[in-house]
Structure formats: structure tokens, C-alpha cells
């Protein structure tokens, strides 16, 4: 497994953990009495936690793999294939993010509680990033 694939797996696991937490929060009254500011603040903390977990996980995994292989495990310089895979997966993730962010605004236009739009605008880049990471793994394996 290359360094890029490992980072993609870490991103997928982090997105899964966020989805599980978000589902748990919603099922246990996360929307009861929720305000836009309260939900936005909670989700900002989640974004910060995802960033920190991603960085720490990448460092820990790199150290662990380096110890097992007994050689430095670092990102290799990107070649044409890596650049093409990055371009295709980022394009796909961007399309998904844009579409979902646009759809998240529909409830606002219909007069629904803005709290739902905050969750939608949080979910759009999370799902788009997940699609991008999954596409990277797919393209690295299939070509």
C-alpha cells in the first residue's frame, strides 16, 4: 500500500466515524431545541477534530509502517498516473460536493428550519471528500 492509499483509507475511516457520531447525535435528540449557532458550533468542533485525527493518524501509521518495514515510509514524488488519479477523484468529489451543497439550500428556500441546512452544508463536503477518497482508492486499484 502506498502512502497516498493509506491517507485515503484514513480519510474514509474518519468520515465513517463522523457519520456514525452524527447519526448517534441525531437519534438521541441532537435536533431537539437546536439553534443554528449551536449546531454550527458543534459541527465546527467536529471539523477540527477530523483534521487533528487525520494528521495524527497519518503520522502514527507512517511511523508504524516505517518500523515494520525498517525503512522510511513517506510519500513518493507524484508521477503522471498520480496526477491523473488526483484530478479525476477531486473532480468527482467536487461535483458531489457542489450538488449536495446546492440541494442543502432547497429546504431554506422552502421555509424549513435552517438547522437542517447547516447539517446539509456540513454533510456536503464530508460526503464529497469521502467520494474523492473512495475514487482514489478505486483508481489506484483498477486503474
XYZ file of C-alpha atoms in Angstrom:
143
model
C 0.000 0.000 0.000
C 1.358 3.379 -0.971
C 1.370 6.437 1.246
C -1.408 8.016 -0.826
C -3.618 4.952 -0.435
C -3.021 4.915 3.316
C -4.073 8.565 3.590
C -7.217 7.808 1.556
C -8.092 4.950 3.915
C -7.578 7.219 6.924
C -9.903 9.808 5.371
C -12.554 7.149 4.730
C -12.373 5.864 8.308
C -12.585 9.423 9.679
C -15.646 10.109 7.511
C -17.255 6.885 8.729
C -16.628 7.865 12.353
C -18.190 11.287 11.738
C -21.220 9.680 10.068
C -21.677 7.282 12.995
C -21.354 10.103 15.522
C -23.732 12.334 13.563
C -26.309 9.554 13.291
C -25.990 8.831 17.007
C -26.347 12.521 17.845
C -29.429 12.933 15.660
C -31.085 9.785 17.028
C -30.506 10.908 20.608
C -32.086 14.337 20.386
C -29.406 16.322 18.596
C -32.075 18.437 16.924
C -34.282 18.977 19.981
C -34.145 22.660 20.783
C -31.160 23.102 18.479
C -30.257 26.555 17.267
C -28.305 27.361 14.132
C -25.444 28.786 16.202
C -25.377 25.755 18.498
C -25.342 23.249 15.645
C -22.779 25.255 13.663
C -20.502 25.459 16.703
C -20.795 21.724 17.327
C -20.020 20.924 13.698
C -17.024 23.296 13.673
C -15.585 21.296 16.568
C -16.184 18.119 14.570
C -14.324 19.575 11.574
C -11.390 20.476 13.814
C -11.403 17.004 15.358
C -11.434 15.350 11.920
C -8.427 17.423 10.848
C -6.480 16.586 14.015
C -7.399 12.876 13.838
C -6.360 12.765 10.173
C -2.982 14.362 10.852
C -2.237 12.282 13.948
C -3.397 9.048 12.267
C -1.208 9.692 9.236
C 1.828 10.330 11.439
C 1.191 7.268 13.622
C 0.583 4.998 10.616
C 3.718 6.289 8.877
C 5.806 5.593 11.974
C 4.265 2.139 12.440
C 4.777 1.144 8.802
C 8.340 2.508 8.870
C 9.080 0.438 11.976
C 7.685 -2.736 10.403
C 9.412 -2.230 7.046
C 12.598 -0.916 8.662
C 12.776 1.878 6.101
C 11.275 5.343 5.828
C 7.666 5.297 4.674
C 6.965 8.596 3.014
C 5.106 9.924 0.061
C 6.825 9.254 -3.241
C 7.029 12.059 -5.788
C 3.866 12.224 -7.858
C 4.101 10.802 -11.351
C 1.672 11.256 -14.246
C -0.568 8.448 -13.016
C -0.826 10.002 -9.540
C -1.677 13.388 -11.025
C -4.351 11.858 -13.276
C -5.868 9.925 -10.373
C -5.874 13.043 -8.191
C -7.513 15.084 -10.951
C -10.258 12.522 -11.621
C -11.033 11.839 -7.975
C -11.019 15.527 -6.996
C -13.283 16.363 -9.928
C -15.743 13.662 -8.852
C -15.619 14.806 -5.223
C -16.128 18.418 -6.294
C -19.171 17.538 -8.373
C -20.725 15.644 -5.456
C -19.941 18.470 -3.018
C -21.426 21.118 -5.311
C -24.575 19.131 -5.996
C -25.195 18.339 -2.331
C -24.457 21.909 -1.203
C -26.984 23.159 -3.745
C -29.528 20.629 -2.534
C -28.896 21.695 1.069
C -30.181 25.160 0.185
C -33.526 23.838 -1.077
C -35.007 23.444 2.440
C -34.104 27.076 3.161
C -35.996 28.192 0.080
C -38.998 26.178 1.255
C -39.017 27.750 4.712
C -37.791 24.710 6.656
C -35.824 25.216 9.873
C -32.314 26.484 8.973
C -30.750 23.891 11.296
C -31.340 21.279 8.592
C -29.454 23.416 6.080
C -26.493 23.638 8.472
C -26.367 19.840 8.664
C -26.684 19.669 4.880
C -23.908 22.189 4.313
C -21.727 20.223 6.741
C -22.539 16.919 5.081
C -21.895 18.088 1.518
C -18.091 18.447 1.763
C -17.845 15.425 4.074
C -19.618 13.234 1.519
C -17.706 14.847 -1.354
C -14.404 14.152 0.396
C -15.469 10.577 1.053
C -16.349 10.108 -2.610
C -12.996 11.605 -3.605
C -11.070 9.268 -1.268
C -13.050 6.237 -2.415
C -12.459 7.208 -6.046
C -8.717 7.495 -5.390
C -8.643 4.007 -3.928
C -10.691 2.685 -6.836
C -8.469 4.309 -9.467
C -5.281 3.096 -7.756
C -6.584 -0.472 -7.684
C -8.411 -0.641 -11.022
C -6.504 1.954 -12.991
